[in-house]
Short mmCIF file of C-alpha atoms in Angstrom, two decimals:
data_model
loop_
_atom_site.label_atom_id
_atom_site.label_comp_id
_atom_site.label_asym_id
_atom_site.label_seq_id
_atom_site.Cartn_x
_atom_site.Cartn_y
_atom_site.Cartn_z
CA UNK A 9 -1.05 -12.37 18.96
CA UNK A 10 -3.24 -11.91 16.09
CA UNK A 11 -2.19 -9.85 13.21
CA UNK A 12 0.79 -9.75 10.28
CA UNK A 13 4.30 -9.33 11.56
CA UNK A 14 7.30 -9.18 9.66
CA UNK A 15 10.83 -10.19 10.49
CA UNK A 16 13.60 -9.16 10.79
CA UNK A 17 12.63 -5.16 11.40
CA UNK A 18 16.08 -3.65 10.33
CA UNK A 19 18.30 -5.52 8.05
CA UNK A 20 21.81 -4.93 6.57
CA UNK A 21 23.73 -6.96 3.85
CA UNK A 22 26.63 -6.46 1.53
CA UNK A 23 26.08 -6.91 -2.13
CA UNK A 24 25.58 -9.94 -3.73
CA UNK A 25 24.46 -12.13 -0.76
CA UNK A 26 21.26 -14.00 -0.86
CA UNK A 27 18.58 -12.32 1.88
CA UNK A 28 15.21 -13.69 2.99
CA UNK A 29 12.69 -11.67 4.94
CA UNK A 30 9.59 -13.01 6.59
CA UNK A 31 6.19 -12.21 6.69
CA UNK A 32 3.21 -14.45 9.08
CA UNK A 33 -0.12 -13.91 9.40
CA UNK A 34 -2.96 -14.94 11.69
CA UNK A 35 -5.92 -14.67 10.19
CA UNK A 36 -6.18 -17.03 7.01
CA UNK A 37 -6.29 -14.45 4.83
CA UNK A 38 -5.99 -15.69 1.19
CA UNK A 39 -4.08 -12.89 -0.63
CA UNK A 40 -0.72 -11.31 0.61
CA UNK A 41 1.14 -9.06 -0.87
CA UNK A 42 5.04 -7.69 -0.87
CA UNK A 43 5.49 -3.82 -0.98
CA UNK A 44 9.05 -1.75 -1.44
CA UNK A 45 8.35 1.97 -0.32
CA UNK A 46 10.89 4.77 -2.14
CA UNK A 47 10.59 8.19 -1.29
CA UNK A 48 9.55 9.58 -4.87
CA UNK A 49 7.73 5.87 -6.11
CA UNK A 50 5.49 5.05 -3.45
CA UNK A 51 4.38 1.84 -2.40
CA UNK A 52 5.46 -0.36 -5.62
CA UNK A 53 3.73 -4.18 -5.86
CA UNK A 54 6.80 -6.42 -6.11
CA UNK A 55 4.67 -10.01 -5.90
CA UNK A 56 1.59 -11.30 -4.72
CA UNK A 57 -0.29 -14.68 -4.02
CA UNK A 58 -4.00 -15.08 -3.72
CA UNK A 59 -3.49 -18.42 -1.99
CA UNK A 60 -1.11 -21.21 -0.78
CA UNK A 61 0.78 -21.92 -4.04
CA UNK A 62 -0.68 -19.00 -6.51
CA UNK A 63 1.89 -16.16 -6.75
CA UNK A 64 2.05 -13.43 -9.18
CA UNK A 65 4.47 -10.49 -10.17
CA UNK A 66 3.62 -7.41 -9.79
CA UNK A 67 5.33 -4.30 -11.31
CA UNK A 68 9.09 -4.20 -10.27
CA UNK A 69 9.44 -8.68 -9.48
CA UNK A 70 13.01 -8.63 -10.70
CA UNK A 71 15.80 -9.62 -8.18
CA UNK A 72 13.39 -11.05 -6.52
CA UNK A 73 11.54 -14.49 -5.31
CA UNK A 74 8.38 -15.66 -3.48
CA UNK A 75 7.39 -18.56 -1.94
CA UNK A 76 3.85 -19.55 -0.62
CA UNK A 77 4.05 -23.22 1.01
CA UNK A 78 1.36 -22.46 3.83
CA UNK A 79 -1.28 -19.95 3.58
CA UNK A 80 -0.30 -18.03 6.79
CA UNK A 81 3.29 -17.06 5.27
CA UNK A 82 5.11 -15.25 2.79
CA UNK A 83 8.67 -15.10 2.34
CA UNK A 84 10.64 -12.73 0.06
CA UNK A 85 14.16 -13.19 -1.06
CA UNK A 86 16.30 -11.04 -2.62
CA UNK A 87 18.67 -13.78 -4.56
CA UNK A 88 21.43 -11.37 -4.86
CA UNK A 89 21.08 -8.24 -3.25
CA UNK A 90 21.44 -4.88 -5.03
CA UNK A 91 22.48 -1.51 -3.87
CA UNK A 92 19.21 -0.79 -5.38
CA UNK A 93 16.87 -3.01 -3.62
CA UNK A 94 17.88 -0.99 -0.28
CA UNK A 95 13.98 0.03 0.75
CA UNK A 96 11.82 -0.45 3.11
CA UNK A 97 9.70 -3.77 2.38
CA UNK A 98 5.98 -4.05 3.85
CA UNK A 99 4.17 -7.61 3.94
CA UNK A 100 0.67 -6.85 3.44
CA UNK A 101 -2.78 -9.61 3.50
CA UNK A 102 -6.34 -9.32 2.60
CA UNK A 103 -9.69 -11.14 2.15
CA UNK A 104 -10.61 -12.51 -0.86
CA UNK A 105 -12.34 -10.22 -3.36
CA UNK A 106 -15.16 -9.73 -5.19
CA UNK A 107 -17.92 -7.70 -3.71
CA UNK A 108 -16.13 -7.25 -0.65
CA UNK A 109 -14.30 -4.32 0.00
CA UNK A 110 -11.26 -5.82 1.08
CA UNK A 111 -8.92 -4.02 3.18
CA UNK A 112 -5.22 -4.62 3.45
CA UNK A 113 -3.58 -5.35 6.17
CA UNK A 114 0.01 -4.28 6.87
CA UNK A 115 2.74 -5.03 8.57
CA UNK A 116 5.01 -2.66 10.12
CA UNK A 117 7.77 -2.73 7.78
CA UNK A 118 11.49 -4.32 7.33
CA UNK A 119 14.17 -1.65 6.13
CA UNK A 120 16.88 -3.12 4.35
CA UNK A 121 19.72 -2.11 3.71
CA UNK A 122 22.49 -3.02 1.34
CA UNK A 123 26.07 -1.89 1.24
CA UNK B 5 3.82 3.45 -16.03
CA UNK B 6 1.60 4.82 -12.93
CA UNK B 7 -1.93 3.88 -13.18
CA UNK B 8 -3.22 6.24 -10.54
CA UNK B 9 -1.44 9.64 -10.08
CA UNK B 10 -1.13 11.73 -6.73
CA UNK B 11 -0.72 15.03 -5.83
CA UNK B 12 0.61 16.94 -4.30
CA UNK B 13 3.28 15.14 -3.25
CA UNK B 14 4.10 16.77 0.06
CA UNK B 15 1.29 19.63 2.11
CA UNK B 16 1.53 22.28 4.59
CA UNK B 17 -1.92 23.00 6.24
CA UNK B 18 -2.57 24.96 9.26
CA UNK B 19 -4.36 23.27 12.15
CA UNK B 20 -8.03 23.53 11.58
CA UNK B 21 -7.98 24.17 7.50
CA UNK B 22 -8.77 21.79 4.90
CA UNK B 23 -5.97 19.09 3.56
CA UNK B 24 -6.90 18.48 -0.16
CA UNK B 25 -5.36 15.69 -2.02
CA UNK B 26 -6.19 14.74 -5.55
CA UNK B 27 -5.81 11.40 -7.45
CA UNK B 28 -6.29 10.29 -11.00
CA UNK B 29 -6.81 7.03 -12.10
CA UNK B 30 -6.77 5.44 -16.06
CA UNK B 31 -7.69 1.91 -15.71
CA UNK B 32 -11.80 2.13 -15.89
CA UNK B 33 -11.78 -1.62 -14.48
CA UNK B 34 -10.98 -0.44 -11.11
CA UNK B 35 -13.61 -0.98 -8.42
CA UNK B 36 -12.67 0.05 -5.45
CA UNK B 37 -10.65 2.75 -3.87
CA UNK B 38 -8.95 3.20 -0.59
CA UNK B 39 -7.14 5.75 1.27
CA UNK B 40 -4.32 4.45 3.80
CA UNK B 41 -3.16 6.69 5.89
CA UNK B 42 0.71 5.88 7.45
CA UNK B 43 2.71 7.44 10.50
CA UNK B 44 6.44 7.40 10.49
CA UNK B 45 7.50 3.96 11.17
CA UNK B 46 4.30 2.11 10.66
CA UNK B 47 2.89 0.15 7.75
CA UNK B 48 -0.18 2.04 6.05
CA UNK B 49 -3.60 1.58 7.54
CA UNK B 50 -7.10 1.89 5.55
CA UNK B 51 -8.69 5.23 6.09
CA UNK B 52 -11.92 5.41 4.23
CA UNK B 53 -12.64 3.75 1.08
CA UNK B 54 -15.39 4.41 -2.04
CA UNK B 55 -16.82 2.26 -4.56
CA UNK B 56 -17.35 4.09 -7.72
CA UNK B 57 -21.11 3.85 -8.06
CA UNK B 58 -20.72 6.21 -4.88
CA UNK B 59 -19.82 9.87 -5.47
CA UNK B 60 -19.09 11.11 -2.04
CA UNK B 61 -18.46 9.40 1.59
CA UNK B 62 -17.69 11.21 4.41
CA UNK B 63 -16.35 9.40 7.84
CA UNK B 64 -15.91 12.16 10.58
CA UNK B 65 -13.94 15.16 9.28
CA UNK B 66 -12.41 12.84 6.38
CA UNK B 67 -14.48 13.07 2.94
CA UNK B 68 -14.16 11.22 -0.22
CA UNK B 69 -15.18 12.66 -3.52
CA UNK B 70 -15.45 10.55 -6.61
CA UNK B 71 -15.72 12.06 -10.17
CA UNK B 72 -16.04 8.86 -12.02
CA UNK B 73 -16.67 10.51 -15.62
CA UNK B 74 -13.30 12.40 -15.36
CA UNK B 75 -11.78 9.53 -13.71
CA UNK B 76 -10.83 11.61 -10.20
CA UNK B 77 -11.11 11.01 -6.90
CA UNK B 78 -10.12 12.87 -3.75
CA UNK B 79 -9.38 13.16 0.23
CA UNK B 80 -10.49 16.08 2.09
CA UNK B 81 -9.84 16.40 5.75
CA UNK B 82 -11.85 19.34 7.12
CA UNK B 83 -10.31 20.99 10.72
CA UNK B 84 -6.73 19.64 10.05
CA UNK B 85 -5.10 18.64 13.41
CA UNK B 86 -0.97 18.03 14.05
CA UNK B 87 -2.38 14.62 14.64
CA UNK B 88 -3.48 13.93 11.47
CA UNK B 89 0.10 14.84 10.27
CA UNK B 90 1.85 11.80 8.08
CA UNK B 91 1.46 10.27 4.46
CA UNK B 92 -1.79 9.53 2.69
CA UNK B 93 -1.55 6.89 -0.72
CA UNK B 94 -4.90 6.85 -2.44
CA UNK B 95 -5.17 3.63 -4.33
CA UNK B 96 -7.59 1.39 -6.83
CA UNK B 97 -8.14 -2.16 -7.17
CA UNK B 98 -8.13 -3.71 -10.15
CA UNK B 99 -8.44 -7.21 -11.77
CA UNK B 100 -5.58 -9.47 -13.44
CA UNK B 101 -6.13 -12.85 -14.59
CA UNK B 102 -9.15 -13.49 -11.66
CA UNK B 103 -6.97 -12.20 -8.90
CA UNK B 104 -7.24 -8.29 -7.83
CA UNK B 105 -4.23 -6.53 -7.50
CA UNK B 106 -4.23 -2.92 -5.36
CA UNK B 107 -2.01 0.29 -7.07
CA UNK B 108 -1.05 2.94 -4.79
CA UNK B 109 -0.54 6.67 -5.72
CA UNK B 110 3.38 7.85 -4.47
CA UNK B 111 1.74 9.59 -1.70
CA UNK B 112 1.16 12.86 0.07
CA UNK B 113 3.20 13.98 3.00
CA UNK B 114 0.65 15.85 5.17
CA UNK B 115 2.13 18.67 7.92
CA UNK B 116 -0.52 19.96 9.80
CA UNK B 117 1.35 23.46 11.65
CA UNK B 118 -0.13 24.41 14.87
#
């Protein structure tokens, strides 16, 4: 099926243990993008990558890692998870940019959990 | 530091009045802003969207207005349904090192009472 889907969809791990969660796409899309969602913060950029290989912070990166081997995927771990990285986490992909109004696509979310 | 501010943060409306959400932006590079509308348990979803050379768009009972001199922007939905009950981010894209980079506002919890 075409479209961004993110795995697992509910996650929990104790503190201190390494977690990964994954994020594929289908349609080639150049950018992606890794959200955390906090009631009171919003959506909150944590990295992006505008292709296979480019990856960028965005404004809260720390505790966390990216990885962009093949353009259709996007993993994000947590190297050592933190009572305060519990969230929800949405994997997001666009078009390139420029004069196109680019429109994200999201996926439908993995809430983590750490204890 | 939040580069585009939201309010309110949550919004009672009663079906068939008008939702009003206001967003304020400081980075003048920005060039294009989206709405994303999400439902509980989903991942946001693009709305409408503006460019700022635009002042006003309007797709079915959902409105954009654009102030670009007092760097503002805002969602109106006229004849509020339950339906269109769940959390709105306004955003902006802006520009870092060649790559754009989208900001979201902390959102709006719409409730839309019968």
């Amino acid at each position: 099926d075409a479209g961004i889907t993110q795995s697992p969809r509910y996650k929990i791990t104790e503190t201190g243990r390494q977690v990964t969660l994954m994020c594929h796409q289908t349609w080639s899309h150049s950018y992606m993008f890794w959200y955390r969602q906090d009631l009171g913060h919003g959506l909150r950029l944590i990295y992006y990558s505008a292709a296979a290989d480019i990856t960028d912070k965005g404004e809260v990166p720390d505790g966390y890692v990216v990885s962009r081997s093949k353009t259709e995927n996007f993993p994000l771990t947590l190297e050592s998870a933190t009572r305060s990285q519990t969230s929800v986490y949405f994997c997001a992909s666009s078009e390139s940019g420029g004069r196109v109004n680019t429109e994200a696509f999201f996926g439908q979310g993995t809430r983590l959990t750490v204890v | 530091q939040q580069q585009v501010k939201q309010s309110p943060q949550s919004l009672i409306v009663q079906k068939g009045g008008i939702s009003i959400i206001n967003c304020a932006y400081e980075n003048t590079a920005f060039d294009y802003f989206p709405w994303y509308q999400q439902f509980p348990g989903k991942g946001p979803a693009l709305l409408i969207a503006i460019r700022p050379d635009v002042s006003e768009k309007k797709e079915g009972r959902f409105t954009i207005s654009f102030n670009k001199s007092a760097k503002q922007f805002s969602l109106h939905i006229m004849d509020s349904q339950p339906g269109d009950s769940a959390t709105y981010f306004c955003a902006a894209r802006g520009w870092s090192g060649g790559y754009q980079k989208v900001t979201f506002g902390i959102g709006t919890k719409l409730q839309v009472i019968p």
